[in-house]
């Protein structure tokens, strides 16, 4: 049977009726910008005033988009997904930490997740954010090419050691590390660190992936340059391809500080570069492992068609697809059902700590057009099929 992203029975097979109704309620609410804005504002105020609001969040948006409050709870969700051959990128979603003590504390948390992942058949990935181990200001300074003082040099060395400890543990357990991309004004040290880790660990098998945000107009060229570097240095390039999540922030900063925006002029240009990046990776699949992180059905379908044209088997060890947990199940589950490596980014952590992540999901889904409309119509279709 040809691959289709319209099969809702496969898409929502892991969701019981109660979960499906919750998803309907949430996507319906988020389709109203007014309700979403009010919800975000209310959450911010309740956090500020230390009001007990976690119960409400936990039973609604957290349940939809997160795996649980700790590794053990997330492991439950991972096991459920395994039944459907869906893999997991286990994402310790705590954000916004800024102290050395907190950075140090994060390392064993990640190593615990890697150890758990190593014992599971369907948890091949652990995503990390370099800002989870480094002060934002330090990364900003390195990106800008400013000279570090002695204390900063040592601070940067500690960051590299933390990331190296994680990549080393992953190599040992045969787990892959996805280095997420964040704001463009801290990206240079993230790229350099990722390249160094790939050079050290991606020999024979891929352990580390760098992320390429194709909404930046220079990233397709950078992907090609990274490939040439990998080739000449004898390691496999791990390329996680995304469009990019910080567009408004990027444009606003560029306008305020009066420098040319790094973002593509329009969505069409981002889409063109994204698909060109996928093609580039598939054409060099011997030396690139590609992680296609997108909810865009056209990009996913196009990638599968190209794989067929290039005689790349669906289960090829260098091609991975992924969507975020709670979104685009129609893509993930239908891909997995057809034999592709399809995964969910599954964030976990205390409710309070994953609030920034949840607010981003709410914001991104605030539009009746595009993805939210599609999610809602698929959920409705499945509810009708189940006669709910
Ligand atoms: C598994 C996974 C991992 C991810 N990891 C990261 C990460 O590490 N770093 C990160 O930044 N994001 C990450 N994202 C988020 C991703 O970058 C996108 O924001 C999100 O997936 C929406 O893009 P899309 O390809 O799914 O869908 P689409 O709906 O097709 O694309 C929407 C995206 O297109 C771009 N876009 C929209 N309008 C315009 C415009 N006018 N001009 C130019 N570009 C435009 C923006 O990037 C926007 O997010 C990840 C997503 C997934 C699924």
PDB file of N, CA and C in Angstrom, residues 127-218:
ATOM      1  N   UNK A 127      18.490  14.351  22.947  1.00  0.00           N
ATOM      2  CA  UNK A 127      18.813  15.714  22.514  1.00  0.00           C
ATOM      3  C   UNK A 127      19.441  16.505  23.657  1.00  0.00           C
ATOM      4  N   UNK A 128      20.354  17.398  23.312  1.00  0.00           N
ATOM      5  CA  UNK A 128      20.908  18.308  24.328  1.00  0.00           C
ATOM      6  C   UNK A 128      20.895  19.736  23.776  1.00  0.00           C
ATOM      7  N   UNK A 129      20.858  20.685  24.710  1.00  0.00           N
ATOM      8  CA  UNK A 129      21.030  22.091  24.318  1.00  0.00           C
ATOM      9  C   UNK A 129      22.311  22.566  24.983  1.00  0.00           C
ATOM     10  N   UNK A 130      23.199  23.193  24.233  1.00  0.00           N
ATOM     11  CA  UNK A 130      24.458  23.648  24.843  1.00  0.00           C
ATOM     12  C   UNK A 130      24.154  24.667  25.953  1.00  0.00           C
ATOM     13  N   UNK A 131      23.043  25.405  25.821  1.00  0.00           N
ATOM     14  CA  UNK A 131      22.677  26.356  26.895  1.00  0.00           C
ATOM     15  C   UNK A 131      22.278  25.632  28.183  1.00  0.00           C
ATOM     16  N   UNK A 132      22.135  24.326  28.133  1.00  0.00           N
ATOM     17  CA  UNK A 132      21.882  23.555  29.347  1.00  0.00           C
ATOM     18  C   UNK A 132      23.166  23.312  30.131  1.00  0.00           C
ATOM     19  N   UNK A 133      24.313  23.666  29.512  1.00  0.00           N
ATOM     20  CA  UNK A 133      25.621  23.432  30.155  1.00  0.00           C
ATOM     21  C   UNK A 133      26.502  24.671  30.145  1.00  0.00           C
ATOM     22  N   UNK A 134      25.965  25.748  29.575  1.00  0.00           N
ATOM     23  CA  UNK A 134      26.806  26.952  29.425  1.00  0.00           C
ATOM     24  C   UNK A 134      25.969  28.208  29.634  1.00  0.00           C
ATOM     25  N   UNK A 135      26.604  29.230  30.165  1.00  0.00           N
ATOM     26  CA  UNK A 135      25.952  30.528  30.337  1.00  0.00           C
ATOM     27  C   UNK A 135      25.729  31.141  28.951  1.00  0.00           C
ATOM     28  N   UNK A 136      24.519  31.660  28.765  1.00  0.00           N
ATOM     29  CA  UNK A 136      24.180  32.235  27.465  1.00  0.00           C
ATOM     30  C   UNK A 136      25.158  33.351  27.081  1.00  0.00           C
ATOM     31  N   UNK A 137      25.476  34.192  28.069  1.00  0.00           N
ATOM     32  CA  UNK A 137      26.364  35.344  27.821  1.00  0.00           C
ATOM     33  C   UNK A 137      27.743  34.901  27.339  1.00  0.00           C
ATOM     34  N   UNK A 138      28.203  33.774  27.860  1.00  0.00           N
ATOM     35  CA  UNK A 138      29.513  33.262  27.449  1.00  0.00           C
ATOM     36  C   UNK A 138      29.464  32.838  25.978  1.00  0.00           C
ATOM     37  N   UNK A 139      28.405  32.120  25.611  1.00  0.00           N
ATOM     38  CA  UNK A 139      28.261  31.655  24.220  1.00  0.00           C
ATOM     39  C   UNK A 139      28.151  32.851  23.274  1.00  0.00           C
ATOM     40  N   UNK A 140      27.419  33.850  23.737  1.00  0.00           N
ATOM     41  CA  UNK A 140      27.235  35.055  22.928  1.00  0.00           C
ATOM     42  C   UNK A 140      28.591  35.729  22.667  1.00  0.00           C
ATOM     43  N   UNK A 141      29.399  35.763  23.707  1.00  0.00           N
ATOM     44  CA  UNK A 141      30.705  36.404  23.601  1.00  0.00           C
ATOM     45  C   UNK A 141      31.614  35.639  22.627  1.00  0.00           C
ATOM     46  N   UNK A 142      31.605  34.321  22.737  1.00  0.00           N
ATOM     47  CA  UNK A 142      32.447  33.510  21.842  1.00  0.00           C
ATOM     48  C   UNK A 142      31.956  33.663  20.398  1.00  0.00           C
ATOM     49  N   UNK A 143      30.628  33.653  20.250  1.00  0.00           N
ATOM     50  CA  UNK A 143      30.069  33.805  18.901  1.00  0.00           C
ATOM     51  C   UNK A 143      30.539  35.107  18.268  1.00  0.00           C
ATOM     52  N   UNK A 144      30.538  36.159  19.082  1.00  0.00           N
ATOM     53  CA  UNK A 144      30.892  37.483  18.552  1.00  0.00           C
ATOM     54  C   UNK A 144      32.390  37.618  18.272  1.00  0.00           C
ATOM     55  N   UNK A 145      33.169  36.623  18.687  1.00  0.00           N
ATOM     56  CA  UNK A 145      34.612  36.655  18.435  1.00  0.00           C
ATOM     57  C   UNK A 145      35.373  37.527  19.427  1.00  0.00           C
ATOM     58  N   UNK A 146      34.725  37.875  20.552  1.00  0.00           N
ATOM     59  CA  UNK A 146      35.400  38.707  21.561  1.00  0.00           C
ATOM     60  C   UNK A 146      36.432  37.861  22.319  1.00  0.00           C
ATOM     61  N   UNK A 147      37.478  38.518  22.819  1.00  0.00           N
ATOM     62  CA  UNK A 147      38.523  37.778  23.537  1.00  0.00           C
ATOM     63  C   UNK A 147      38.027  37.412  24.936  1.00  0.00           C
ATOM     64  N   UNK A 148      38.192  36.137  25.293  1.00  0.00           N
ATOM     65  CA  UNK A 148      37.772  35.702  26.631  1.00  0.00           C
ATOM     66  C   UNK A 148      38.885  35.995  27.632  1.00  0.00           C
ATOM     67  N   UNK A 149      38.501  36.345  28.872  1.00  0.00           N
ATOM     68  CA  UNK A 149      39.525  36.476  29.901  1.00  0.00           C
ATOM     69  C   UNK A 149      39.835  35.081  30.466  1.00  0.00           C
ATOM     70  N   UNK A 150      40.772  35.012  31.389  1.00  0.00           N
ATOM     71  CA  UNK A 150      41.215  33.718  31.919  1.00  0.00           C
ATOM     72  C   UNK A 150      40.075  32.909  32.529  1.00  0.00           C
ATOM     73  N   UNK A 151      39.227  33.603  33.298  1.00  0.00           N
ATOM     74  CA  UNK A 151      38.122  32.901  33.970  1.00  0.00           C
ATOM     75  C   UNK A 151      37.157  32.354  32.925  1.00  0.00           C
ATOM     76  N   UNK A 152      36.937  33.137  31.881  1.00  0.00           N
ATOM     77  CA  UNK A 152      36.006  32.691  30.830  1.00  0.00           C
ATOM     78  C   UNK A 152      36.571  31.511  30.040  1.00  0.00           C
ATOM     79  N   UNK A 153      37.889  31.561  29.811  1.00  0.00           N
ATOM     80  CA  UNK A 153      38.539  30.410  29.132  1.00  0.00           C
ATOM     81  C   UNK A 153      38.273  29.130  29.913  1.00  0.00           C
ATOM     82  N   UNK A 154      38.429  29.223  31.242  1.00  0.00           N
ATOM     83  CA  UNK A 154      38.230  28.034  32.097  1.00  0.00           C
ATOM     84  C   UNK A 154      36.767  27.618  32.084  1.00  0.00           C
ATOM     85  N   UNK A 155      35.895  28.634  32.099  1.00  0.00           N
ATOM     86  CA  UNK A 155      34.452  28.357  32.081  1.00  0.00           C
ATOM     87  C   UNK A 155      34.096  27.587  30.796  1.00  0.00           C
ATOM     88  N   UNK A 156      34.657  28.031  29.659  1.00  0.00           N
ATOM     89  CA  UNK A 156      34.388  27.387  28.368  1.00  0.00           C
ATOM     90  C   UNK A 156      34.938  25.960  28.345  1.00  0.00           C
ATOM     91  N   UNK A 157      36.101  25.781  28.994  1.00  0.00           N
ATOM     92  CA  UNK A 157      36.665  24.421  29.067  1.00  0.00           C
ATOM     93  C   UNK A 157      35.733  23.487  29.848  1.00  0.00           C
ATOM     94  N   UNK A 158      35.131  24.035  30.923  1.00  0.00           N
ATOM     95  CA  UNK A 158      34.200  23.199  31.711  1.00  0.00           C
ATOM     96  C   UNK A 158      32.976  22.821  30.878  1.00  0.00           C
ATOM     97  N   UNK A 159      32.514  23.749  30.069  1.00  0.00           N
ATOM     98  CA  UNK A 159      31.365  23.458  29.193  1.00  0.00           C
ATOM     99  C   UNK A 159      31.711  22.304  28.252  1.00  0.00           C
ATOM    100  N   UNK A 160      32.896  22.407  27.640  1.00  0.00           N
ATOM    101  CA  UNK A 160      33.312  21.375  26.677  1.00  0.00           C
ATOM    102  C   UNK A 160      33.448  20.017  27.361  1.00  0.00           C
ATOM    103  N   UNK A 161      33.932  20.038  28.592  1.00  0.00           N
ATOM    104  CA  UNK A 161      34.087  18.789  29.351  1.00  0.00           C
ATOM    105  C   UNK A 161      32.729  18.153  29.627  1.00  0.00           C
ATOM    106  N   UNK A 162      31.747  19.009  29.973  1.00  0.00           N
ATOM    107  CA  UNK A 162      30.400  18.472  30.255  1.00  0.00           C
ATOM    108  C   UNK A 162      29.832  17.801  29.003  1.00  0.00           C
ATOM    109  N   UNK A 163      29.925  18.501  27.892  1.00  0.00           N
ATOM    110  CA  UNK A 163      29.359  17.955  26.638  1.00  0.00           C
ATOM    111  C   UNK A 163      30.130  16.694  26.233  1.00  0.00           C
ATOM    112  N   UNK A 164      31.439  16.717  26.420  1.00  0.00           N
ATOM    113  CA  UNK A 164      32.250  15.554  26.080  1.00  0.00           C
ATOM    114  C   UNK A 164      31.870  14.347  26.953  1.00  0.00           C
ATOM    115  N   UNK A 165      31.590  14.596  28.242  1.00  0.00           N
ATOM    116  CA  UNK A 165      31.210  13.484  29.142  1.00  0.00           C
ATOM    117  C   UNK A 165      29.926  12.834  28.627  1.00  0.00           C
ATOM    118  N   UNK A 166      29.017  13.669  28.150  1.00  0.00           N
ATOM    119  CA  UNK A 166      27.734  13.155  27.645  1.00  0.00           C
ATOM    120  C   UNK A 166      27.930  12.384  26.332  1.00  0.00           C
ATOM    121  N   UNK A 167      28.701  12.954  25.426  1.00  0.00           N
ATOM    122  CA  UNK A 167      28.923  12.266  24.136  1.00  0.00           C
ATOM    123  C   UNK A 167      29.691  10.965  24.352  1.00  0.00           C
ATOM    124  N   UNK A 168      30.643  10.983  25.266  1.00  0.00           N
ATOM    125  CA  UNK A 168      31.427   9.773  25.568  1.00  0.00           C
ATOM    126  C   UNK A 168      30.525   8.665  26.105  1.00  0.00           C
ATOM    127  N   UNK A 169      29.641   9.037  27.029  1.00  0.00           N
ATOM    128  CA  UNK A 169      28.710   8.047  27.599  1.00  0.00           C
ATOM    129  C   UNK A 169      27.795   7.509  26.498  1.00  0.00           C
ATOM    130  N   UNK A 170      27.371   8.400  25.601  1.00  0.00           N
ATOM    131  CA  UNK A 170      26.473   7.984  24.510  1.00  0.00           C
ATOM    132  C   UNK A 170      27.187   7.007  23.580  1.00  0.00           C
ATOM    133  N   UNK A 171      28.458   7.305  23.265  1.00  0.00           N
ATOM    134  CA  UNK A 171      29.221   6.412  22.380  1.00  0.00           C
ATOM    135  C   UNK A 171      29.315   5.019  22.999  1.00  0.00           C
ATOM    136  N   UNK A 172      29.537   5.013  24.300  1.00  0.00           N
ATOM    137  CA  UNK A 172      29.680   3.736  24.999  1.00  0.00           C
ATOM    138  C   UNK A 172      28.379   2.926  24.958  1.00  0.00           C
ATOM    139  N   UNK A 173      27.260   3.621  25.091  1.00  0.00           N
ATOM    140  CA  UNK A 173      25.950   2.928  25.125  1.00  0.00           C
ATOM    141  C   UNK A 173      25.300   2.847  23.742  1.00  0.00           C
ATOM    142  N   UNK A 174      25.999   3.289  22.726  1.00  0.00           N
ATOM    143  CA  UNK A 174      25.465   3.308  21.348  1.00  0.00           C
ATOM    144  C   UNK A 174      24.178   4.118  21.230  1.00  0.00           C
ATOM    145  N   UNK A 175      24.208   5.272  21.835  1.00  0.00           N
ATOM    146  CA  UNK A 175      23.076   6.207  21.778  1.00  0.00           C
ATOM    147  C   UNK A 175      23.530   7.419  20.977  1.00  0.00           C
ATOM    148  N   UNK A 176      22.587   8.060  20.268  1.00  0.00           N
ATOM    149  CA  UNK A 176      22.953   9.224  19.456  1.00  0.00           C
ATOM    150  C   UNK A 176      22.544  10.530  20.156  1.00  0.00           C
ATOM    151  N   UNK A 177      23.449  11.493  20.104  1.00  0.00           N
ATOM    152  CA  UNK A 177      23.206  12.798  20.739  1.00  0.00           C
ATOM    153  C   UNK A 177      22.831  13.814  19.662  1.00  0.00           C
ATOM    154  N   UNK A 178      21.698  14.483  19.873  1.00  0.00           N
ATOM    155  CA  UNK A 178      21.273  15.527  18.939  1.00  0.00           C
ATOM    156  C   UNK A 178      21.553  16.879  19.599  1.00  0.00           C
ATOM    157  N   UNK A 179      22.466  17.636  19.024  1.00  0.00           N
ATOM    158  CA  UNK A 179      22.765  18.961  19.602  1.00  0.00           C
ATOM    159  C   UNK A 179      21.775  19.957  18.985  1.00  0.00           C
ATOM    160  N   UNK A 180      20.806  20.382  19.771  1.00  0.00           N
ATOM    161  CA  UNK A 180      19.781  21.304  19.265  1.00  0.00           C
ATOM    162  C   UNK A 180      20.393  22.640  18.869  1.00  0.00           C
ATOM    163  N   UNK A 181      19.733  23.332  17.929  1.00  0.00           N
ATOM    164  CA  UNK A 181      20.154  24.692  17.571  1.00  0.00           C
ATOM    165  C   UNK A 181      19.215  25.683  18.247  1.00  0.00           C
ATOM    166  N   UNK A 182      19.771  26.796  18.668  1.00  0.00           N
ATOM    167  CA  UNK A 182      18.954  27.814  19.335  1.00  0.00           C
ATOM    168  C   UNK A 182      19.097  29.142  18.595  1.00  0.00           C
ATOM    169  N   UNK A 183      19.377  30.233  19.311  1.00  0.00           N
ATOM    170  CA  UNK A 183      19.461  31.539  18.652  1.00  0.00           C
ATOM    171  C   UNK A 183      20.719  31.630  17.781  1.00  0.00           C
ATOM    172  N   UNK A 184      20.608  32.340  16.669  1.00  0.00           N
ATOM    173  CA  UNK A 184      21.749  32.406  15.739  1.00  0.00           C
ATOM    174  C   UNK A 184      22.947  33.129  16.361  1.00  0.00           C
ATOM    175  N   UNK A 185      22.691  33.990  17.351  1.00  0.00           N
ATOM    176  CA  UNK A 185      23.808  34.749  17.907  1.00  0.00           C
ATOM    177  C   UNK A 185      24.602  33.987  18.981  1.00  0.00           C
ATOM    178  N   UNK A 186      24.323  32.684  19.116  1.00  0.00           N
ATOM    179  CA  UNK A 186      25.211  31.839  19.946  1.00  0.00           C
ATOM    180  C   UNK A 186      25.648  30.602  19.146  1.00  0.00           C
ATOM    181  N   UNK A 187      25.335  30.576  17.850  1.00  0.00           N
ATOM    182  CA  UNK A 187      25.470  29.332  17.089  1.00  0.00           C
ATOM    183  C   UNK A 187      26.920  28.930  16.809  1.00  0.00           C
ATOM    184  N   UNK A 188      27.824  29.928  16.655  1.00  0.00           N
ATOM    185  CA  UNK A 188      29.200  29.569  16.262  1.00  0.00           C
ATOM    186  C   UNK A 188      29.861  28.605  17.260  1.00  0.00           C
ATOM    187  N   UNK A 189      29.870  28.923  18.577  1.00  0.00           N
ATOM    188  CA  UNK A 189      30.494  27.947  19.498  1.00  0.00           C
ATOM    189  C   UNK A 189      29.769  26.603  19.516  1.00  0.00           C
ATOM    190  N   UNK A 190      28.446  26.634  19.270  1.00  0.00           N
ATOM    191  CA  UNK A 190      27.691  25.364  19.240  1.00  0.00           C
ATOM    192  C   UNK A 190      28.145  24.526  18.041  1.00  0.00           C
ATOM    193  N   UNK A 191      28.310  25.182  16.891  1.00  0.00           N
ATOM    194  CA  UNK A 191      28.799  24.470  15.695  1.00  0.00           C
ATOM    195  C   UNK A 191      30.205  23.923  15.937  1.00  0.00           C
ATOM    196  N   UNK A 192      31.060  24.761  16.513  1.00  0.00           N
ATOM    197  CA  UNK A 192      32.450  24.323  16.716  1.00  0.00           C
ATOM    198  C   UNK A 192      32.519  23.131  17.662  1.00  0.00           C
ATOM    199  N   UNK A 193      31.748  23.225  18.733  1.00  0.00           N
ATOM    200  CA  UNK A 193      31.738  22.136  19.710  1.00  0.00           C
ATOM    201  C   UNK A 193      31.156  20.854  19.082  1.00  0.00           C
ATOM    202  N   UNK A 194      30.080  21.016  18.327  1.00  0.00           N
ATOM    203  CA  UNK A 194      29.466  19.842  17.678  1.00  0.00           C
ATOM    204  C   UNK A 194      30.459  19.200  16.715  1.00  0.00           C
ATOM    205  N   UNK A 195      31.144  20.026  15.925  1.00  0.00           N
ATOM    206  CA  UNK A 195      32.122  19.479  14.977  1.00  0.00           C
ATOM    207  C   UNK A 195      33.225  18.713  15.697  1.00  0.00           C
ATOM    208  N   UNK A 196      33.671  19.300  16.816  1.00  0.00           N
ATOM    209  CA  UNK A 196      34.742  18.628  17.564  1.00  0.00           C
ATOM    210  C   UNK A 196      34.248  17.266  18.083  1.00  0.00           C
ATOM    211  N   UNK A 197      33.014  17.248  18.577  1.00  0.00           N
ATOM    212  CA  UNK A 197      32.456  15.988  19.111  1.00  0.00           C
ATOM    213  C   UNK A 197      32.255  14.965  17.989  1.00  0.00           C
ATOM    214  N   UNK A 198      31.812  15.451  16.817  1.00  0.00           N
ATOM    215  CA  UNK A 198      31.618  14.523  15.689  1.00  0.00           C
ATOM    216  C   UNK A 198      32.950  13.946  15.255  1.00  0.00           C
ATOM    217  N   UNK A 199      33.957  14.829  15.228  1.00  0.00           N
ATOM    218  CA  UNK A 199      35.291  14.397  14.817  1.00  0.00           C
ATOM    219  C   UNK A 199      35.813  13.315  15.764  1.00  0.00           C
ATOM    220  N   UNK A 200      35.486  13.445  17.029  1.00  0.00           N
ATOM    221  CA  UNK A 200      35.971  12.488  18.016  1.00  0.00           C
ATOM    222  C   UNK A 200      35.153  11.187  18.016  1.00  0.00           C
ATOM    223  N   UNK A 201      33.823  11.326  17.893  1.00  0.00           N
ATOM    224  CA  UNK A 201      32.972  10.147  18.128  1.00  0.00           C
ATOM    225  C   UNK A 201      32.326   9.533  16.885  1.00  0.00           C
ATOM    226  N   UNK A 202      32.210  10.305  15.786  1.00  0.00           N
ATOM    227  CA  UNK A 202      31.489   9.754  14.621  1.00  0.00           C
ATOM    228  C   UNK A 202      32.398   8.972  13.677  1.00  0.00           C
ATOM    229  N   UNK A 203      33.135   8.053  14.202  1.00  0.00           N
ATOM    230  CA  UNK A 203      34.029   7.258  13.361  1.00  0.00           C
ATOM    231  C   UNK A 203      33.466   5.843  13.291  1.00  0.00           C
ATOM    232  N   UNK A 204      33.073   5.440  12.115  1.00  0.00           N
ATOM    233  CA  UNK A 204      32.455   4.108  11.973  1.00  0.00           C
ATOM    234  C   UNK A 204      30.950   4.175  12.148  1.00  0.00           C
ATOM    235  N   UNK A 205      30.509   4.803  13.226  1.00  0.00           N
ATOM    236  CA  UNK A 205      29.062   4.945  13.457  1.00  0.00           C
ATOM    237  C   UNK A 205      28.792   6.386  13.874  1.00  0.00           C
ATOM    238  N   UNK A 206      27.552   6.818  13.683  1.00  0.00           N
ATOM    239  CA  UNK A 206      27.257   8.204  14.050  1.00  0.00           C
ATOM    240  C   UNK A 206      26.780   8.271  15.508  1.00  0.00           C
ATOM    241  N   UNK A 207      27.380   9.184  16.262  1.00  0.00           N
ATOM    242  CA  UNK A 207      26.992   9.382  17.663  1.00  0.00           C
ATOM    243  C   UNK A 207      26.407  10.789  17.841  1.00  0.00           C
ATOM    244  N   UNK A 208      27.016  11.764  17.182  1.00  0.00           N
ATOM    245  CA  UNK A 208      26.627  13.162  17.408  1.00  0.00           C
ATOM    246  C   UNK A 208      26.050  13.771  16.134  1.00  0.00           C
ATOM    247  N   UNK A 209      24.956  14.522  16.305  1.00  0.00           N
ATOM    248  CA  UNK A 209      24.347  15.276  15.200  1.00  0.00           C
ATOM    249  C   UNK A 209      24.398  16.756  15.543  1.00  0.00           C
ATOM    250  N   UNK A 210      24.790  17.577  14.582  1.00  0.00           N
ATOM    251  CA  UNK A 210      24.598  19.019  14.735  1.00  0.00           C
ATOM    252  C   UNK A 210      23.263  19.371  14.080  1.00  0.00           C
ATOM    253  N   UNK A 211      22.685  20.506  14.464  1.00  0.00           N
ATOM    254  CA  UNK A 211      21.399  20.910  13.887  1.00  0.00           C
ATOM    255  C   UNK A 211      21.572  22.061  12.913  1.00  0.00           C
ATOM    256  N   UNK A 212      20.909  21.969  11.788  1.00  0.00           N
ATOM    257  CA  UNK A 212      20.962  23.005  10.739  1.00  0.00           C
ATOM    258  C   UNK A 212      19.576  23.621  10.614  1.00  0.00           C
ATOM    259  N   UNK A 213      19.473  24.904  10.900  1.00  0.00           N
ATOM    260  CA  UNK A 213      18.179  25.605  10.817  1.00  0.00           C
ATOM    261  C   UNK A 213      18.072  26.237   9.428  1.00  0.00           C
ATOM    262  N   UNK A 214      17.275  25.631   8.572  1.00  0.00           N
ATOM    263  CA  UNK A 214      17.244  26.083   7.182  1.00  0.00           C
ATOM    264  C   UNK A 214      16.455  27.369   6.975  1.00  0.00           C
ATOM    265  N   UNK A 215      15.885  27.940   8.046  1.00  0.00           N
ATOM    266  CA  UNK A 215      15.290  29.268   7.889  1.00  0.00           C
ATOM    267  C   UNK A 215      16.363  30.353   7.848  1.00  0.00           C
ATOM    268  N   UNK A 216      17.589  29.984   8.170  1.00  0.00           N
ATOM    269  CA  UNK A 216      18.710  30.922   8.018  1.00  0.00           C
ATOM    270  C   UNK A 216      19.269  30.745   6.606  1.00  0.00           C
ATOM    271  N   UNK A 217      19.491  31.869   5.908  1.00  0.00           N
ATOM    272  CA  UNK A 217      19.853  31.717   4.497  1.00  0.00           C
ATOM    273  C   UNK A 217      21.264  31.180   4.275  1.00  0.00           C
ATOM    274  N   UNK A 218      22.093  31.129   5.342  1.00  0.00           N
ATOM    275  CA  UNK A 218      23.459  30.632   5.120  1.00  0.00           C
ATOM    276  C   UNK A 218      23.629  29.152   5.486  1.00  0.00           C
TER     277      UNK A 218
END
